[in-house]
CSV table of C-alpha atoms in Angstrom, one decimal:
chain,number,residue,atom,x,y,z
A,1,MET,CA,-0.1,-22.8,31.9
A,2,SER,CA,-2.5,-20.3,30.3
A,3,ASP,CA,-4.1,-21.2,27.0
A,4,GLU,CA,-3.2,-17.7,25.9
A,5,HIS,CA,0.4,-18.7,25.7
A,6,GLY,CA,1.7,-19.9,22.3
A,7,LEU,CA,3.4,-23.2,21.6
A,8,GLY,CA,6.8,-21.7,22.1
A,9,ASP,CA,6.0,-20.3,25.5
A,10,ARG,CA,4.6,-23.6,26.7
A,11,LEU,CA,7.6,-25.5,25.2
A,12,ARG,CA,10.1,-23.3,27.0
A,13,GLU,CA,8.2,-23.4,30.3
A,14,ILE,CA,8.0,-27.2,30.3
A,15,ARG,CA,11.6,-27.6,29.1
A,16,GLU,CA,13.0,-25.4,31.8
A,17,ARG,CA,10.9,-27.2,34.4
A,18,ARG,CA,12.5,-30.4,33.3
A,19,GLY,CA,15.9,-28.9,33.6
A,20,LEU,CA,16.8,-29.4,29.9
A,21,SER,CA,18.7,-27.2,27.6
A,22,GLN,CA,17.5,-26.7,24.1
A,23,ARG,CA,20.3,-28.9,22.8
A,24,GLU,CA,19.5,-31.6,25.2
A,25,LEU,CA,15.8,-31.5,24.2
A,26,ALA,CA,16.9,-31.6,20.5
A,27,ARG,CA,18.9,-34.7,21.1
A,28,ALA,CA,16.1,-36.4,23.1
A,29,SER,CA,13.3,-35.5,20.6
A,30,LYS,CA,15.3,-35.7,17.4
A,31,VAL,CA,13.9,-32.3,16.5
A,32,SER,CA,16.4,-29.8,15.2
A,33,HIS,CA,17.9,-27.3,17.7
A,34,SER,CA,17.3,-24.5,15.3
A,35,LEU,CA,13.6,-25.2,15.2
A,36,ILE,CA,13.3,-25.5,18.9
A,37,THR,CA,15.0,-22.1,19.2
A,38,LYS,CA,12.7,-20.5,16.6
A,39,LEU,CA,9.6,-21.9,18.3
A,40,GLU,CA,10.7,-20.6,21.7
A,41,GLN,CA,11.6,-17.2,20.3
A,42,GLY,CA,8.3,-16.9,18.5
A,43,VAL,CA,10.1,-16.7,15.1
A,44,VAL,CA,8.0,-19.8,14.2
A,45,ALA,CA,4.5,-19.7,15.7
A,46,ASP,CA,3.5,-23.3,15.1
A,47,THR,CA,4.8,-26.7,13.8
A,48,ARG,CA,3.5,-30.0,12.5
A,49,MET,CA,1.6,-32.2,14.9
A,50,GLU,CA,4.2,-35.0,14.5
A,51,THR,CA,6.9,-32.6,15.6
A,52,ALA,CA,4.9,-31.5,18.6
A,53,ARG,CA,4.4,-35.1,19.5
A,54,LYS,CA,8.1,-35.8,19.4
A,55,LEU,CA,8.8,-32.8,21.7
A,56,ALA,CA,6.0,-33.9,24.1
A,57,THR,CA,7.4,-37.4,24.2
A,58,ALA,CA,10.8,-36.2,25.1
A,59,LEU,CA,9.4,-33.9,27.8
A,60,ARG,CA,7.1,-36.7,29.0
A,61,VAL,CA,3.9,-34.7,28.8
A,62,PRO,CA,0.7,-35.2,26.7
A,63,THR,CA,0.9,-33.6,23.3
A,64,THR,CA,-2.0,-31.4,24.4
A,65,ALA,CA,0.2,-29.8,27.0
A,66,LEU,CA,2.0,-28.2,24.1
A,67,VAL,CA,-0.5,-27.6,21.4
A,68,ALA,CA,-3.5,-25.3,21.6
A,69,ARG,CA,-6.8,-25.6,20.0
A,70,THR,CA,-6.8,-24.9,16.3
A,71,PRO,CA,-8.6,-21.6,15.8
A,72,ALA,CA,-11.8,-21.5,13.8
A,73,GLU,CA,-11.5,-20.5,10.2
A,74,PRO,CA,-12.4,-17.0,9.3
A,75,HIS,CA,-15.9,-16.3,8.1
A,76,PRO,CA,-17.1,-16.7,5.4
A,77,ALA,CA,-15.5,-20.0,4.4
A,78,PRO,CA,-13.8,-20.2,1.0
A,79,GLU,CA,-15.7,-21.7,-1.9
A,80,PRO,CA,-17.1,-24.3,-2.4
A,81,TRP,CA,-17.8,-24.5,1.4
A,82,GLN,CA,-19.6,-21.2,1.8
A,83,ALA,CA,-23.0,-22.6,0.8
A,84,LEU,CA,-22.7,-25.7,3.0
A,85,GLN,CA,-21.5,-23.5,5.9
A,86,ARG,CA,-24.6,-21.3,5.5
A,87,ALA,CA,-26.8,-24.3,5.3
A,88,VAL,CA,-25.7,-25.7,8.7
A,89,GLU,CA,-25.2,-22.4,10.5
A,90,ARG,CA,-28.2,-20.3,9.5
A,91,PRO,CA,-32.0,-20.8,9.5
A,92,ALA,CA,-33.1,-22.3,6.2
A,93,GLU,CA,-35.3,-20.4,3.7
A,94,GLN,CA,-38.6,-22.0,2.9
A,95,PRO,CA,-38.3,-24.0,-0.3
A,96,ASP,CA,-40.3,-22.9,-3.3
A,97,GLU,CA,-42.2,-26.2,-3.5
A,98,GLU,CA,-43.3,-28.2,-0.5
A,99,PRO,CA,-40.8,-31.1,0.0
A,100,THR,CA,-41.8,-34.6,0.7
A,101,THR,CA,-40.3,-37.2,3.1
A,102,LEU,CA,-39.9,-39.6,0.2
A,103,GLY,CA,-38.0,-37.0,-1.9
A,104,VAL,CA,-35.7,-36.1,1.0
A,105,LEU,CA,-34.9,-39.8,1.6
A,106,ASP,CA,-34.2,-40.4,-2.1
A,107,GLY,CA,-31.9,-37.3,-2.0
A,108,LEU,CA,-30.2,-38.7,1.2
A,109,GLU,CA,-29.3,-41.9,-0.7
A,110,ALA,CA,-27.7,-39.8,-3.5
A,111,VAL,CA,-25.7,-37.8,-0.9
A,112,ARG,CA,-24.5,-41.0,0.7
A,113,GLU,CA,-23.4,-42.4,-2.6
A,114,ALA,CA,-21.5,-39.2,-3.4
A,115,HIS,CA,-20.0,-39.1,0.1
A,116,PHE,CA,-18.8,-42.7,0.1
A,117,GLY,CA,-17.5,-42.2,-3.5
A,118,LYS,CA,-15.4,-39.3,-2.3
A,119,ARG,CA,-17.1,-37.0,-4.8
A,120,MET,CA,-17.0,-34.1,-2.3
A,121,ARG,CA,-18.2,-31.3,-4.6
A,122,GLU,CA,-21.2,-33.4,-5.7
A,123,ALA,CA,-22.0,-34.2,-2.1
A,124,VAL,CA,-22.0,-30.5,-1.2
A,125,ASP,CA,-24.2,-29.6,-4.2
A,126,LEU,CA,-26.7,-32.2,-3.0
A,127,LEU,CA,-26.5,-31.4,0.7
A,128,VAL,CA,-27.3,-27.7,0.6
A,129,PRO,CA,-30.9,-27.9,-0.9
A,130,LEU,CA,-31.6,-31.2,0.9
A,131,LEU,CA,-30.8,-29.7,4.3
A,132,ARG,CA,-33.3,-26.9,3.5
A,133,ASP,CA,-35.9,-29.4,2.5
A,134,ALA,CA,-35.3,-31.7,5.5
A,135,GLU,CA,-35.8,-28.7,7.9
A,136,ALA,CA,-39.0,-27.8,6.2
A,137,LEU,CA,-40.5,-31.3,6.9
A,138,GLY,CA,-40.8,-30.4,10.6
A,139,ASP,CA,-40.4,-32.8,13.6
A,140,ALA,CA,-41.8,-36.1,12.2
A,141,PRO,CA,-39.5,-39.0,13.2
A,142,ALA,CA,-38.5,-39.8,9.6
A,143,ALA,CA,-37.6,-36.1,9.0
A,144,ARG,CA,-35.5,-35.9,12.1
A,145,ALA,CA,-33.7,-39.2,11.2
A,146,ALA,CA,-32.9,-37.8,7.7
A,147,ARG,CA,-31.7,-34.5,9.2
A,148,ALA,CA,-29.4,-36.3,11.6
A,149,GLN,CA,-27.8,-38.2,8.7
A,150,LEU,CA,-27.5,-35.2,6.4
A,151,LEU,CA,-26.0,-33.1,9.2
A,152,GLN,CA,-23.5,-35.8,10.1
A,153,ILE,CA,-22.4,-36.1,6.5
A,154,ALA,CA,-22.2,-32.3,6.4
A,155,GLY,CA,-20.0,-32.3,9.5
A,156,SER,CA,-17.8,-35.0,8.1
A,157,THR,CA,-17.4,-33.1,4.8
A,158,LEU,CA,-16.6,-29.8,6.6
A,159,THR,CA,-14.1,-31.5,8.9
A,160,GLY,CA,-12.3,-32.9,5.9
A,161,ALA,CA,-12.2,-29.4,4.4
A,162,ARG,CA,-10.9,-28.0,7.7
A,163,GLN,CA,-14.0,-25.8,8.2
A,164,PHE,CA,-14.0,-26.7,11.9
A,165,ALA,CA,-16.4,-24.2,13.3
A,166,ALA,CA,-19.1,-25.1,10.7
A,167,ALA,CA,-18.4,-28.8,11.2
A,168,GLU,CA,-19.0,-28.5,15.0
A,169,THR,CA,-22.2,-26.7,14.4
A,170,ALA,CA,-23.4,-29.4,12.0
A,171,LEU,CA,-22.4,-32.2,14.4
A,172,ARG,CA,-24.1,-30.5,17.4
A,173,ARG,CA,-27.3,-30.3,15.4
A,174,ALA,CA,-26.9,-33.9,14.2
A,175,LEU,CA,-26.6,-35.2,17.8
A,176,ASP,CA,-29.7,-33.2,18.8
A,177,GLU,CA,-31.7,-34.7,16.0
A,178,ALA,CA,-30.3,-38.3,16.4
A,179,PRO,CA,-33.3,-40.6,16.8
A,180,ASP,CA,-31.5,-43.3,18.8
A,181,ARG,CA,-28.3,-44.3,20.5
A,182,LEU,CA,-26.8,-45.9,17.4
A,183,ARG,CA,-27.1,-42.7,15.4
A,184,ALA,CA,-25.9,-40.6,18.3
A,185,ALA,CA,-22.8,-42.9,18.7
A,186,SER,CA,-22.1,-42.6,15.0
A,187,VAL,CA,-22.3,-38.7,15.2
A,188,VAL,CA,-19.9,-38.8,18.3
A,189,THR,CA,-17.4,-40.9,16.3
A,190,THR,CA,-17.3,-38.2,13.6
A,191,TRP,CA,-17.1,-35.5,16.3
A,192,SER,CA,-14.2,-37.2,17.9
A,193,TRP,CA,-12.4,-37.2,14.6
A,194,LEU,CA,-13.1,-33.4,14.3
A,195,LEU,CA,-11.4,-32.9,17.7
A,196,VAL,CA,-8.4,-35.0,16.6
A,197,ARG,CA,-8.1,-32.9,13.4
A,198,GLN,CA,-8.0,-29.8,15.6
A,199,GLY,CA,-5.3,-31.2,17.9
A,200,ARG,CA,-7.7,-31.4,20.8
A,201,PHE,CA,-6.6,-35.0,21.7
A,202,ASP,CA,-7.6,-34.9,25.3
A,203,ALA,CA,-11.1,-33.8,24.5
A,204,ALA,CA,-11.4,-36.3,21.6
A,205,ARG,CA,-10.2,-39.2,23.9
A,206,ASP,CA,-12.6,-38.2,26.7
A,207,LEU,CA,-15.6,-38.0,24.4
A,208,ALA,CA,-14.9,-41.3,22.7
A,209,VAL,CA,-14.1,-43.2,25.9
A,210,LYS,CA,-17.2,-41.9,27.7
A,211,TRP,CA,-19.5,-43.0,24.8
A,212,ALA,CA,-17.6,-46.3,24.4
A,213,ASP,CA,-18.1,-47.1,28.1
A,214,ASP,CA,-21.8,-46.3,27.8
A,215,ALA,CA,-22.2,-48.2,24.5
A,216,GLU,CA,-20.3,-51.3,25.5
A,217,PRO,CA,-22.4,-54.2,24.3
A,218,ARG,CA,-23.0,-57.7,25.5
A,219,MET,CA,-21.4,-59.6,22.7
A,220,SER,CA,-23.7,-62.6,22.9
A,221,ARG,CA,-26.8,-60.5,22.5
A,222,ALA,CA,-25.7,-57.3,20.6
A,223,THR,CA,-26.4,-56.7,17.0
A,224,ALA,CA,-23.5,-56.3,14.5
A,225,GLU,CA,-24.4,-52.6,14.2
A,226,GLU,CA,-24.2,-52.1,18.0
A,227,ILE,CA,-20.8,-53.8,18.1
A,228,ALA,CA,-19.5,-51.8,15.2
A,229,ALA,CA,-20.6,-48.5,16.8
A,230,TRP,CA,-18.7,-49.5,20.0
A,231,GLY,CA,-15.7,-50.5,17.9
A,232,TRP,CA,-15.6,-47.2,16.0
A,233,LEU,CA,-15.7,-45.3,19.3
A,234,LEU,CA,-12.8,-47.3,20.5
A,235,ILE,CA,-10.9,-46.6,17.3
A,236,GLN,CA,-11.4,-42.9,17.7
A,237,GLY,CA,-10.3,-43.1,21.3
A,238,HIS,CA,-7.2,-45.0,20.2
A,239,ALA,CA,-6.3,-42.4,17.6
A,240,ALA,CA,-6.6,-39.6,20.2
A,241,ALA,CA,-4.8,-41.4,23.0
A,242,LEU,CA,-2.0,-42.5,20.7
A,243,ARG,CA,-1.3,-38.9,19.6
A,244,ASP,CA,-1.5,-37.7,23.2
A,245,ASN,CA,1.3,-40.0,24.3
A,246,ARG,CA,-1.0,-42.3,26.2
A,247,GLY,CA,0.3,-45.5,24.7
A,248,GLY,CA,-1.1,-47.9,27.2
A,249,GLU,CA,-4.6,-46.6,26.9
A,250,ALA,CA,-4.3,-46.6,23.1
A,251,ALA,CA,-3.1,-50.2,23.1
A,252,ASP,CA,-6.0,-51.3,25.3
A,253,MET,CA,-8.6,-49.6,23.0
A,254,LEU,CA,-7.1,-51.1,19.9
A,255,ARG,CA,-7.2,-54.6,21.4
A,256,LEU,CA,-10.9,-54.2,22.3
A,257,ALA,CA,-11.6,-52.7,18.8
A,258,ARG,CA,-9.9,-55.7,17.2
A,259,SER,CA,-12.1,-58.1,19.2
A,260,ALA,CA,-15.2,-56.2,18.1
A,261,ALA,CA,-14.1,-56.4,14.4
A,262,VAL,CA,-13.5,-60.1,14.7
A,263,ALA,CA,-17.0,-60.5,16.2
A,264,THR,CA,-18.8,-58.6,13.4
A,265,GLY,CA,-16.6,-59.4,10.4
A,266,PRO,CA,-16.5,-56.8,7.6
A,267,LEU,CA,-19.5,-54.5,7.3
A,268,ARG,CA,-20.2,-52.0,4.6
A,269,HIS,CA,-21.4,-48.6,5.6
A,270,GLY,CA,-25.1,-49.0,6.5
A,271,ASP,CA,-28.0,-46.8,7.5
A,272,VAL,CA,-26.3,-45.8,10.7
A,273,ARG,CA,-22.5,-45.7,10.0
A,274,ILE,CA,-21.0,-43.4,7.4
A,275,ALA,CA,-17.9,-45.6,7.2
A,276,THR,CA,-17.1,-49.2,6.6
A,277,TRP,CA,-16.1,-51.4,9.5
A,278,GLY,CA,-14.3,-54.7,10.1
A,279,PRO,CA,-10.8,-56.3,10.7
A,280,ALA,CA,-9.3,-54.2,7.8
A,281,THR,CA,-10.4,-51.0,9.5
A,282,VAL,CA,-8.6,-51.9,12.6
A,283,ALA,CA,-5.6,-53.1,10.7
A,284,TYR,CA,-5.3,-49.7,9.0
A,285,LYS,CA,-5.3,-48.0,12.4
A,286,ALA,CA,-2.8,-50.5,13.7
A,287,ALA,CA,-0.5,-49.6,10.8
A,288,GLU,CA,-1.0,-45.9,11.4
A,289,GLN,CA,0.8,-46.3,14.7
A,290,GLY,CA,4.0,-46.8,12.9
A,291,VAL,CA,3.8,-43.2,11.5
A,292,VAL,CA,2.7,-41.6,14.7
A,293,MET,CA,5.4,-43.5,16.8
A,294,ASP,CA,8.1,-42.8,14.2
A,295,ARG,CA,8.4,-46.5,13.2
A,296,PRO,CA,7.8,-46.4,9.5
A,297,ASP,CA,9.1,-49.9,8.8
A,298,GLU,CA,6.1,-51.3,10.6
A,299,VAL,CA,3.8,-49.5,8.2
A,300,LEU,CA,5.7,-50.8,5.2
A,301,GLU,CA,5.7,-54.3,6.5
A,302,ILE,CA,1.9,-54.4,6.9
A,303,ALA,CA,1.0,-52.5,3.8
A,304,PRO,CA,1.3,-55.3,1.2
A,305,ARG,CA,-1.2,-57.4,3.2
A,306,LEU,CA,-3.7,-54.5,3.2
A,307,LYS,CA,-3.5,-53.4,-0.5
A,308,GLY,CA,-6.6,-53.4,-2.6
A,309,GLY,CA,-9.1,-51.9,-0.1
A,310,THR,CA,-11.7,-49.3,-0.7
A,311,GLY,CA,-13.2,-46.3,1.0
A,312,SER,CA,-11.7,-43.3,2.9
A,313,GLU,CA,-10.1,-45.4,5.6
A,314,TYR,CA,-8.1,-47.3,3.0
A,315,HIS,CA,-7.1,-44.0,1.2
A,316,ARG,CA,-6.0,-42.6,4.6
A,317,HIS,CA,-3.9,-45.8,5.1
A,318,ARG,CA,-2.3,-45.3,1.7
A,319,LEU,CA,-1.3,-41.8,2.8
A,320,ASP,CA,0.4,-43.4,5.8
A,321,VAL,CA,2.2,-45.7,3.4
A,322,ALA,CA,3.4,-42.7,1.4
A,323,LYS,CA,4.5,-40.9,4.6
A,324,ALA,CA,6.4,-44.1,5.7
A,325,TYR,CA,8.2,-44.2,2.3
A,326,THR,CA,9.2,-40.5,2.8
A,327,MET,CA,10.4,-41.2,6.4
A,328,THR,CA,12.6,-44.0,5.0
A,329,ARG,CA,13.8,-41.7,2.1
A,330,GLN,CA,12.1,-43.8,-0.6
A,331,HIS,CA,10.8,-40.7,-2.3
A,332,GLY,CA,10.0,-42.3,-5.6
A,333,ARG,CA,7.8,-44.9,-4.0
A,334,ALA,CA,6.1,-42.2,-2.0
A,335,LEU,CA,5.2,-40.3,-5.2
A,336,GLU,CA,3.9,-43.6,-6.7
A,337,VAL,CA,1.5,-44.1,-3.8
A,338,LEU,CA,0.3,-40.5,-3.7
A,339,GLY,CA,-0.3,-40.7,-7.5
A,340,GLU,CA,-2.4,-43.9,-7.0
A,341,VAL,CA,-4.6,-42.2,-4.3
A,342,ALA,CA,-5.0,-39.1,-6.5
A,343,ALA,CA,-6.2,-41.3,-9.4
A,344,GLU,CA,-8.7,-43.1,-7.2
A,345,ALA,CA,-10.0,-40.2,-5.1
A,346,PRO,CA,-8.9,-36.8,-6.6
A,347,GLU,CA,-11.5,-34.7,-4.8
A,348,TRP,CA,-10.7,-36.4,-1.4
A,349,ILE,CA,-6.9,-36.0,-1.6
A,350,ALA,CA,-7.2,-32.4,-2.7
A,351,GLU,CA,-8.6,-31.6,0.8
A,352,GLN,CA,-5.9,-33.5,2.7
A,353,PRO,CA,-3.2,-31.4,4.3
A,354,TYR,CA,-1.5,-34.7,5.2
A,355,ALA,CA,-1.1,-35.4,1.5
A,356,ARG,CA,0.2,-31.9,0.8
A,357,ASP,CA,2.8,-32.1,3.6
A,358,THR,CA,4.0,-35.6,2.5
A,359,LEU,CA,4.3,-34.4,-1.1
A,360,ALA,CA,6.2,-31.3,0.1
A,361,ASP,CA,8.7,-33.5,2.0
A,362,THR,CA,9.2,-35.7,-1.0
A,363,ILE,CA,9.6,-32.9,-3.5
A,364,ALA,CA,12.1,-31.2,-1.3
A,365,ARG,CA,14.5,-34.1,-1.8
A,366,ARG,CA,14.2,-34.2,-5.6
A,367,ARG,CA,16.0,-31.9,-8.0
A,368,THR,CA,13.7,-32.6,-11.0
A,369,LEU,CA,10.0,-32.8,-11.2
A,370,THR,CA,7.9,-34.8,-13.7
A,371,ASP,CA,4.7,-33.3,-15.2
A,372,GLN,CA,2.8,-35.9,-13.2
A,373,THR,CA,4.3,-34.6,-10.0
A,374,ARG,CA,3.5,-31.1,-10.9
A,375,GLN,CA,-0.1,-32.1,-11.6
A,376,LEU,CA,-0.3,-33.8,-8.2
A,377,ALA,CA,1.1,-30.6,-6.6
A,378,ASP,CA,-1.6,-28.5,-8.3
A,379,LEU,CA,-4.3,-31.0,-7.1
A,380,VAL,CA,-3.3,-30.8,-3.4
A,381,GLY,CA,-2.6,-27.0,-3.5
A,382,LEU,CA,1.2,-27.2,-3.1
A,383,PRO,CA,2.9,-24.2,-4.6
A,384,LEU,CA,6.1,-25.0,-6.6
A,385,ARG,CA,9.0,-22.8,-7.4
A,386,PRO,CA,9.5,-21.7,-11.0
A,387,ARG,CA,11.1,-24.2,-13.3
A,388,ASN,CA,14.2,-22.1,-13.8
A,389,SER,CA,15.0,-21.9,-10.1
A,390,ALA,CA,17.8,-23.9,-8.4
A,391,PHE,CA,15.1,-26.0,-6.8
A,392,ASP,CA,14.0,-27.5,-10.2
A,393,THR,CA,16.2,-28.1,-13.1
A,394,SER,CA,13.7,-30.0,-15.2
A,395,GLY,CA,12.7,-28.9,-18.7
């Protein structure tokens, strides 16, 4: 199949090759017949990744056989990402005052605090001048190490904001600047996540597996950071394989990641990783399987044991919990969870299409909306119909 074909063309080609009618595919996948028809006729150009995975599962093909690479965003990026995009994609202007290594390292620590605190706007405001200053320091080892960290955080931030082209540029540069294998493995972990966000599951899996194979440590002699780096690569490989309908591979990688987490115990983000690591991290990913595999009860069963965490992985897990509540038609509980995440990490949730889609599914089942729900919709960028419409009878 040519990559020039749209999802509908690929869907029809594989369905016909399997000898299935549209109605038979609808029954097997639990995707509506009308949506399948609209996709194949080109009335609808695209669909959610979870729907594509259901269709791919029914057709017994990898999800990537149906979905194409997400196109890069138009240039320039919307605010506030324009300045960060320019900082990673264009040569930096010489700063007015000569920067120092100590000043850049102090600034890097401030960036890390803002990044881990999910204060994305603050992180961007700090990153832009720091990237300029770090480039002006030249090729000294400390300067290169600082640039690698700053570029990786920039790549992670841009990925979260769905500025994929700029994120890829940042991560390529970060990998080139990486002073050692540990930093390089950390960059690759972020890069694999970027590929998953784009729906490029096969590329994400291949990248993570290759690096995990190369980085596999001897447990008796490896440092905790080396084991954690390996574990994160496995986690990213698991996420890609799971979404690409490679359940056996995903299970193997999750099992190995769990053993790595047991070996290290919980680790806070350090000088190498830009995320926490430990048994809770693996547990969040294990719970995520319930949403991906359309088994929401598994998520809701695990969730009470995982409540009270911190960091982006925990917030992402809470979005899985909200989605699971929506899938089981417990829409009030879904709104409660989304509200909790918004209260803890408002800037982070504002950039999450997953939160927006889950909220849209929840609101679609409710006739009245509270002011709190409206505020949440405004935060995640979900447009609402006017109050006097049939959709909303509140007020």
